[in-house]
Amino acid sequence: ASSADEKDLVIIGGGVAGYVAAIKAGQEGLKVTCIEKRGVLGGTCLNVGCIPSKSLLNNSHMYHAIKHDTKQRGIVGVEGVSFDLAKMMKAKDTSVTSLTNGIEFLFKKNGVEYLKGAGSFVNEHEIKVDLNDGGETSVSGKNIIIATGSEATPFPGLEIDEQRVITSTGALSLEKVPESMVVIGGGIIGLEMGSVWSRLGSKVTVVEFLNQIGGPGMDAEISKASLKTLKKQGIDFKLGTKVLGGDPSGDKIKLQVDAAKGGKEETIEADVVLVAIGRRPYTAGLGLENIGMELDERSRVIIDQEYRTKVPHIRCIGDVTFGPMLAHKAEEEAVAAVEYISKGYGHVNYGVIPSVMYTYPEVAWVGQNEAELKASDTAYRIGTFPFSANSRAKTNLDTEGMVKIIACPETDRLLGVHIIGPNAGEMIAEAALALEYGASSEDIARTCHAHPTLSEAFKEAAMATYSKAIHF
Ligand code: FAD
Ligand code: NAD
């Protein structure tokens, strides 16, 4: 049943998926309400994810570089450099609040109604909101978008207190540098947050179940190169090793680990343990049972290609449903889902979602990796170019890493691009554009790139794919 004050669209969750959908809906002239219970907009990404982690990564990298990498550059007088952790945290908090306040401003500018509280389904159109300031209200929508995001997957038997046994959230606000830290899981969170605390002086050990770091999607050759540089920076790795259980009761936390391939069991100790074994969709308290909505075996809300759940006017986007748990993927889905509502069509190219790991050097990729191509029996050829042969990397004394391009041997069309190196996260945008436009490696190689730039390594890797690089 619809009523006069029924909204065109109600969005539950004000993370990247939810807030972008709200702004887009406002721009499309829809009457829209966004419900967020956190008290601030921006979700995981802005509050306890992408943004605060990149602030700590940037500032810990600057400190580390000043401490270890000035002599060869002719910079003197910085001996005894140290840091003020509380101020570093404050700088992080300032970046976060300036961005979250910015979203509130954008809501006003685009006529979005913002309800601070927890939303739950009463029925297929009506949502009850338990307001953060007390009391409750309800709102009904012709269309509804579920954008409730994800949470850290807990490790069985190790209770999270965010002080000693922490998730990424605790790792973003420790008050002192732990003497030692064990990271369970060598995926992106483990390596980014492990890098931060290692640079600031913690003895970090990463325990990873697989024989490869970087989580799903990272090309094996690039992952190996990343492992080598992270080891050189002082991080210890135990690969092919499973954490069996833990005991946080003593002064040090004890973890039992077991070499996955039948090696010996041992106990390792740490002051702080970071649990980084993945994230899982979050739907607690949403009242999905009231609308008979079931989840799949990985607790994801099931949707079709237009983001519709089994109730057609209720759509779902972002971390709480299928696909990589990435902010820019959530943002693309938000725009497309609203366009389906307002125009009847929308589009996201899931073959071209870049990934970036913001360690030093950065690792970035888009498209398919070698293992994926082998698994699907797809023929391919490869062109690579090392940053050690790139003029700008040389002038910057920053020559670690390479660009690797994978293309179709028959048509030369790009299949994937994998980069480890300085500024890889920015450079991958060019690769995404090329892939999106169906470029061949020759198209890239014949596009003039400014000299001296790191991007010339991308151009030369493209040359090497169908012909030969000039400088290597
Ligand atoms: P979320 O951001 O989780 O937002 C969901 C929101 O819904 C939350 O604010 C929650 O409070 C709210 N909510 C839930 N239930 C209700 C309810 N019933 N009522 C009202 N509100 C509700 N991705 C990248 O692309 N790049 C990165 O560099 C990156 N770094 C990361 C670093 C860390 C440490 C972490 C943890 C994640 C990182 N991510 C990164 C992943 C990124 O944060 C997520 O992919 C993104 O936040 C997903 O957006 P979302 O809107 O789907 O979910
Ligand atoms: P992940 O899936 O990337 O990595 C988890 C790792 O833990 C895997 O390598 C897995 O093999 C390992 N693991 C699982 N159980 C284990 C066990 N018992 N013992 C040892 N190792 C174990 O997950 P994550 O790093 O927690 O990140 C979660 C999500 O957040 C990801 O989807 C990621 O894309 C997103 N994220 C993205 C960025 C970014 O884009 N820069 C940054 C942070 C987080």
mmCIF file of N, CA, C and O in Angstrom, residues 23 31 65 246 260 331 423 432 450:
data_model
loop_
_atom_site.group_PDB
_atom_site.id
_atom_site.type_symbol
_atom_site.label_atom_id
_atom_site.label_comp_id
_atom_site.label_asym_id
_atom_site.label_seq_id
_atom_site.Cartn_x
_atom_site.Cartn_y
_atom_site.Cartn_z
ATOM 1 N N ILE A 23 22.816 10.274 -2.989
ATOM 2 C CA ILE A 23 23.140 11.503 -3.737
ATOM 3 C C ILE A 23 22.653 11.384 -5.185
ATOM 4 O O ILE A 23 22.022 12.292 -5.728
ATOM 5 N N LYS A 31 12.477 11.386 -4.452
ATOM 6 C CA LYS A 31 12.322 11.712 -3.021
ATOM 7 C C LYS A 31 13.014 10.587 -2.244
ATOM 8 O O LYS A 31 12.565 9.442 -2.289
ATOM 9 N N ALA A 65 60.589 6.508 5.512
ATOM 10 C CA ALA A 65 61.494 6.946 4.438
ATOM 11 C C ALA A 65 62.505 7.955 4.980
ATOM 12 O O ALA A 65 63.691 7.910 4.630
ATOM 13 N N GLY A 246 44.044 -19.857 19.862
ATOM 14 C CA GLY A 246 44.830 -18.878 20.596
ATOM 15 C C GLY A 246 44.418 -18.790 22.050
ATOM 16 O O GLY A 246 43.303 -19.165 22.418
ATOM 17 N N ALA A 260 50.566 -25.994 7.213
ATOM 18 C CA ALA A 260 49.385 -26.572 6.574
ATOM 19 C C ALA A 260 49.688 -27.922 5.940
ATOM 20 O O ALA A 260 48.843 -28.800 5.891
ATOM 21 N N GLU A 331 30.414 1.902 -5.145
ATOM 22 C CA GLU A 331 30.012 3.185 -5.737
ATOM 23 C C GLU A 331 29.411 2.996 -7.140
ATOM 24 O O GLU A 331 28.383 3.588 -7.476
ATOM 25 N N ASN A 423 53.527 4.353 -7.109
ATOM 26 C CA ASN A 423 52.336 4.936 -7.730
ATOM 27 C C ASN A 423 51.500 3.964 -8.571
ATOM 28 O O ASN A 423 50.701 4.398 -9.410
ATOM 29 N N ALA A 432 42.782 0.442 -16.574
ATOM 30 C CA ALA A 432 41.330 0.192 -16.502
ATOM 31 C C ALA A 432 40.637 0.835 -17.699
ATOM 32 O O ALA A 432 39.760 0.233 -18.328
ATOM 33 N N ALA A 450 54.093 11.058 -21.596
ATOM 34 C CA ALA A 450 55.052 12.117 -21.255
ATOM 35 C C ALA A 450 56.323 11.536 -20.658
ATOM 36 O O ALA A 450 56.282 10.517 -19.963
#
